[in-house]
């Protein structure tokens, strides 16, 4: 490996891993929000632009602007390491997690609705205490009148 700096290989691998983590985050956003075709295409385009820009900046920093094969290969290897491990797990586990979160939120929503109905229930205006007492004593007075 004449002329290839180990730092360049390490930086290329790290960039590939970081791109893989960003891609896993994009996959998670897609799964969580159930995005349509246009939004998915827009996210893919943004990711491709980010990957191209970061590769260009790395090529400028490491090889004075020329992209060498080992740089691209190391980026791809780093990306695939994350893709085959983390992103695969995200694709398999996140839909289950989203389904459970939706169930829990629906249950919580139903419970909050019940609590809201209790608090927002129309309260019947009660009669003032003085009227209640008068009516009670008035009833006794009427009973006494009937007896006599």
PDB file of C-alpha atoms in Angstrom:
ATOM      1  CA  UNK A   1       0.000   0.000   0.000  1.00  0.00           C
ATOM      2  CA  UNK A   2       2.393   2.641  -1.169  1.00  0.00           C
ATOM      3  CA  UNK A   3       1.136   6.183  -0.927  1.00  0.00           C
ATOM      4  CA  UNK A   4      -2.034   5.307   0.975  1.00  0.00           C
ATOM      5  CA  UNK A   5      -2.240   6.885   4.385  1.00  0.00           C
ATOM      6  CA  UNK A   6      -3.851   4.803   7.120  1.00  0.00           C
ATOM      7  CA  UNK A   7      -5.629   7.955   8.284  1.00  0.00           C
ATOM      8  CA  UNK A   8      -7.353   8.196   4.912  1.00  0.00           C
ATOM      9  CA  UNK A   9      -8.592   4.620   5.216  1.00  0.00           C
ATOM     10  CA  UNK A  10      -9.815   5.223   8.754  1.00  0.00           C
ATOM     11  CA  UNK A  11     -11.562   8.468   7.782  1.00  0.00           C
ATOM     12  CA  UNK A  12     -13.238   6.764   4.830  1.00  0.00           C
ATOM     13  CA  UNK A  13     -14.482   3.922   7.040  1.00  0.00           C
ATOM     14  CA  UNK A  14     -15.757   6.379   9.656  1.00  0.00           C
ATOM     15  CA  UNK A  15     -17.548   8.396   6.982  1.00  0.00           C
ATOM     16  CA  UNK A  16     -19.162   5.226   5.653  1.00  0.00           C
ATOM     17  CA  UNK A  17     -20.339   4.293   9.148  1.00  0.00           C
ATOM     18  CA  UNK A  18     -21.723   7.804   9.724  1.00  0.00           C
ATOM     19  CA  UNK A  19     -23.557   7.673   6.404  1.00  0.00           C
ATOM     20  CA  UNK A  20     -24.968   4.304   7.418  1.00  0.00           C
ATOM     21  CA  UNK A  21     -26.220   5.768  10.706  1.00  0.00           C
ATOM     22  CA  UNK A  22     -27.833   8.671   8.880  1.00  0.00           C
ATOM     23  CA  UNK A  23     -29.485   6.204   6.524  1.00  0.00           C
ATOM     24  CA  UNK A  24     -30.793   4.199   9.501  1.00  0.00           C
ATOM     25  CA  UNK A  25     -32.255   7.407  10.922  1.00  0.00           C
ATOM     26  CA  UNK A  26     -33.926   8.145   7.581  1.00  0.00           C
ATOM     27  CA  UNK A  27     -35.380   4.626   7.557  1.00  0.00           C
ATOM     28  CA  UNK A  28     -36.710   5.161  11.075  1.00  0.00           C
ATOM     29  CA  UNK A  29     -38.351   8.446  10.072  1.00  0.00           C
ATOM     30  CA  UNK A  30     -39.979   6.726   7.112  1.00  0.00           C
ATOM     31  CA  UNK A  31     -41.346   3.939   9.283  1.00  0.00           C
ATOM     32  CA  UNK A  32     -42.552   6.216  12.077  1.00  0.00           C
ATOM     33  CA  UNK A  33     -44.400   8.697   9.919  1.00  0.00           C
ATOM     34  CA  UNK A  34     -45.572   6.367   7.121  1.00  0.00           C
ATOM     35  CA  UNK A  35     -44.420   8.764   4.451  1.00  0.00           C
ATOM     36  CA  UNK A  36     -45.756   8.628   0.906  1.00  0.00           C
ATOM     37  CA  UNK A  37     -43.832   8.107  -2.300  1.00  0.00           C
ATOM     38  CA  UNK A  38     -42.957  11.755  -2.850  1.00  0.00           C
ATOM     39  CA  UNK A  39     -41.672  12.281   0.693  1.00  0.00           C
ATOM     40  CA  UNK A  40     -39.672   9.055   0.496  1.00  0.00           C
ATOM     41  CA  UNK A  41     -38.125  10.156  -2.807  1.00  0.00           C
ATOM     42  CA  UNK A  42     -37.298  13.557  -1.303  1.00  0.00           C
ATOM     43  CA  UNK A  43     -35.596  11.927   1.703  1.00  0.00           C
ATOM     44  CA  UNK A  44     -33.627   9.630  -0.596  1.00  0.00           C
ATOM     45  CA  UNK A  45     -32.532  12.590  -2.698  1.00  0.00           C
ATOM     46  CA  UNK A  46     -31.443  14.527   0.400  1.00  0.00           C
ATOM     47  CA  UNK A  47     -29.474  11.517   1.624  1.00  0.00           C
ATOM     48  CA  UNK A  48     -27.773  11.103  -1.754  1.00  0.00           C
ATOM     49  CA  UNK A  49     -26.818  14.789  -1.758  1.00  0.00           C
ATOM     50  CA  UNK A  50     -25.442  14.482   1.769  1.00  0.00           C
ATOM     51  CA  UNK A  51     -23.424  11.401   0.818  1.00  0.00           C
ATOM     52  CA  UNK A  52     -22.040  13.061  -2.322  1.00  0.00           C
ATOM     53  CA  UNK A  53     -21.135  16.253  -0.481  1.00  0.00           C
ATOM     54  CA  UNK A  54     -19.445  14.427   2.390  1.00  0.00           C
ATOM     55  CA  UNK A  55     -17.501  12.199  -0.027  1.00  0.00           C
ATOM     56  CA  UNK A  56     -16.371  15.274  -1.951  1.00  0.00           C
ATOM     57  CA  UNK A  57     -15.228  17.028   1.227  1.00  0.00           C
ATOM     58  CA  UNK A  58     -13.372  13.893   2.332  1.00  0.00           C
ATOM     59  CA  UNK A  59     -11.680  13.639  -1.063  1.00  0.00           C
ATOM     60  CA  UNK A  60     -10.618  17.267  -0.788  1.00  0.00           C
ATOM     61  CA  UNK A  61      -9.224  16.731   2.693  1.00  0.00           C
ATOM     62  CA  UNK A  62      -7.459  13.426   2.090  1.00  0.00           C
ATOM     63  CA  UNK A  63      -6.371  13.307  -1.554  1.00  0.00           C
ATOM     64  CA  UNK A  64      -6.372  16.948  -2.669  1.00  0.00           C
ATOM     65  CA  UNK A  65      -9.655  16.638  -4.517  1.00  0.00           C
ATOM     66  CA  UNK A  66      -9.219  13.325  -6.316  1.00  0.00           C
ATOM     67  CA  UNK A  67     -11.361  10.414  -5.226  1.00  0.00           C
ATOM     68  CA  UNK A  68      -9.343   7.238  -5.048  1.00  0.00           C
ATOM     69  CA  UNK A  69     -10.773   3.768  -5.268  1.00  0.00           C
ATOM     70  CA  UNK A  70      -9.790   2.799  -1.724  1.00  0.00           C
ATOM     71  CA  UNK A  71     -11.693   5.800  -0.363  1.00  0.00           C
ATOM     72  CA  UNK A  72     -14.913   4.816  -2.112  1.00  0.00           C
ATOM     73  CA  UNK A  73     -14.413   1.151  -1.204  1.00  0.00           C
ATOM     74  CA  UNK A  74     -13.848   1.980   2.477  1.00  0.00           C
ATOM     75  CA  UNK A  75     -16.922   4.215   2.544  1.00  0.00           C
ATOM     76  CA  UNK A  76     -19.010   1.457   1.001  1.00  0.00           C
ATOM     77  CA  UNK A  77     -17.634  -1.116   3.456  1.00  0.00           C
ATOM     78  CA  UNK A  78     -18.410   1.154   6.445  1.00  0.00           C
ATOM     79  CA  UNK A  79     -21.882   1.863   5.107  1.00  0.00           C
ATOM     80  CA  UNK A  80     -22.593  -1.826   4.510  1.00  0.00           C
ATOM     81  CA  UNK A  81     -21.466  -2.728   8.024  1.00  0.00           C
ATOM     82  CA  UNK A  82     -24.119  -0.457   9.464  1.00  0.00           C
ATOM     83  CA  UNK A  83     -26.667  -1.323   6.777  1.00  0.00           C
ATOM     84  CA  UNK A  84     -26.421  -5.063   7.363  1.00  0.00           C
ATOM     85  CA  UNK A  85     -26.519  -4.767  11.136  1.00  0.00           C
ATOM     86  CA  UNK A  86     -28.399  -1.732  12.395  1.00  0.00           C
ATOM     87  CA  UNK A  87     -30.617  -0.782   9.464  1.00  0.00           C
ATOM     88  CA  UNK A  88     -31.744  -4.377   9.049  1.00  0.00           C
ATOM     89  CA  UNK A  89     -32.785  -4.411  12.707  1.00  0.00           C
ATOM     90  CA  UNK A  90     -34.536  -1.060  12.269  1.00  0.00           C
ATOM     91  CA  UNK A  91     -36.521  -2.398   9.321  1.00  0.00           C
ATOM     92  CA  UNK A  92     -37.580  -5.506  11.225  1.00  0.00           C
ATOM     93  CA  UNK A  93     -38.217  -4.110  14.690  1.00  0.00           C
ATOM     94  CA  UNK A  94     -39.444  -0.584  14.081  1.00  0.00           C
ATOM     95  CA  UNK A  95     -42.796  -1.508  12.475  1.00  0.00           C
ATOM     96  CA  UNK A  96     -43.586  -3.664  15.511  1.00  0.00           C
ATOM     97  CA  UNK A  97     -42.571  -0.862  17.828  1.00  0.00           C
ATOM     98  CA  UNK A  98     -44.682   1.624  15.880  1.00  0.00           C
ATOM     99  CA  UNK A  99     -47.700  -0.697  16.032  1.00  0.00           C
ATOM    100  CA  UNK A 100     -47.320  -1.065  19.791  1.00  0.00           C
ATOM    101  CA  UNK A 101     -46.899   2.685  20.255  1.00  0.00           C
ATOM    102  CA  UNK A 102     -50.075   3.283  18.257  1.00  0.00           C
ATOM    103  CA  UNK A 103     -51.988   0.777  20.378  1.00  0.00           C
ATOM    104  CA  UNK A 104     -50.753   2.372  23.580  1.00  0.00           C
ATOM    105  CA  UNK A 105     -51.580   5.852  22.331  1.00  0.00           C
ATOM    106  CA  UNK A 106     -55.067   4.744  21.289  1.00  0.00           C
ATOM    107  CA  UNK A 107     -55.681   3.260  24.728  1.00  0.00           C
ATOM    108  CA  UNK A 108     -54.394   6.393  26.390  1.00  0.00           C
ATOM    109  CA  UNK A 109     -56.575   8.478  24.076  1.00  0.00           C
ATOM    110  CA  UNK A 110     -59.665   6.479  25.026  1.00  0.00           C
ATOM    111  CA  UNK A 111     -58.892   6.887  28.717  1.00  0.00           C
ATOM    112  CA  UNK A 112     -58.309  10.592  28.308  1.00  0.00           C
ATOM    113  CA  UNK A 113     -61.584  10.855  26.448  1.00  0.00           C
ATOM    114  CA  UNK A 114     -63.402   9.228  29.361  1.00  0.00           C
ATOM    115  CA  UNK A 115     -61.723  11.533  31.837  1.00  0.00           C
ATOM    116  CA  UNK A 116     -62.533  14.482  29.604  1.00  0.00           C
ATOM    117  CA  UNK A 117     -66.180  13.453  29.441  1.00  0.00           C
ATOM    118  CA  UNK A 118     -66.304  13.352  33.220  1.00  0.00           C
ATOM    119  CA  UNK A 119     -64.862  16.830  33.542  1.00  0.00           C
ATOM    120  CA  UNK A 120     -66.704  18.317  30.582  1.00  0.00           C
ATOM    121  CA  UNK A 121     -70.054  16.820  31.468  1.00  0.00           C
ATOM    122  CA  UNK A 122     -72.822  19.405  31.646  1.00  0.00           C
ATOM    123  CA  UNK A 123     -73.512  20.124  35.226  1.00  0.00           C
ATOM    124  CA  UNK A 124     -77.146  20.666  36.136  1.00  0.00           C
ATOM    125  CA  UNK A 125     -77.559  23.885  38.010  1.00  0.00           C
ATOM    126  CA  UNK A 126     -78.387  22.980  41.552  1.00  0.00           C
ATOM    127  CA  UNK A 127     -80.801  24.995  43.571  1.00  0.00           C
ATOM    128  CA  UNK A 128     -79.376  27.275  46.187  1.00  0.00           C
ATOM    129  CA  UNK A 129     -79.148  25.910  49.699  1.00  0.00           C
ATOM    130  CA  UNK A 130     -81.684  28.383  51.036  1.00  0.00           C
ATOM    131  CA  UNK A 131     -84.362  27.096  48.628  1.00  0.00           C
ATOM    132  CA  UNK A 132     -83.614  23.494  49.580  1.00  0.00           C
ATOM    133  CA  UNK A 133     -83.979  24.279  53.267  1.00  0.00           C
ATOM    134  CA  UNK A 134     -87.158  26.257  52.721  1.00  0.00           C
ATOM    135  CA  UNK A 135     -88.642  23.463  50.757  1.00  0.00           C
ATOM    136  CA  UNK A 136     -87.701  20.967  53.436  1.00  0.00           C
ATOM    137  CA  UNK A 137     -89.085  23.081  56.245  1.00  0.00           C
ATOM    138  CA  UNK A 138     -91.966  24.095  54.071  1.00  0.00           C
ATOM    139  CA  UNK A 139     -92.875  20.457  53.638  1.00  0.00           C
ATOM    140  CA  UNK A 140     -92.946  19.961  57.391  1.00  0.00           C
ATOM    141  CA  UNK A 141     -95.084  23.013  57.834  1.00  0.00           C
ATOM    142  CA  UNK A 142     -97.525  21.712  55.255  1.00  0.00           C
ATOM    143  CA  UNK A 143     -97.664  18.333  56.990  1.00  0.00           C
ATOM    144  CA  UNK A 144     -98.389  20.011  60.313  1.00  0.00           C
ATOM    145  CA  UNK A 145    -101.138  22.063  58.719  1.00  0.00           C
ATOM    146  CA  UNK A 146    -102.753  18.954  57.265  1.00  0.00           C
ATOM    147  CA  UNK A 147    -102.741  17.208  60.637  1.00  0.00           C
ATOM    148  CA  UNK A 148    -104.537  20.001  62.403  1.00  0.00           C
TER     149      UNK A 148
END
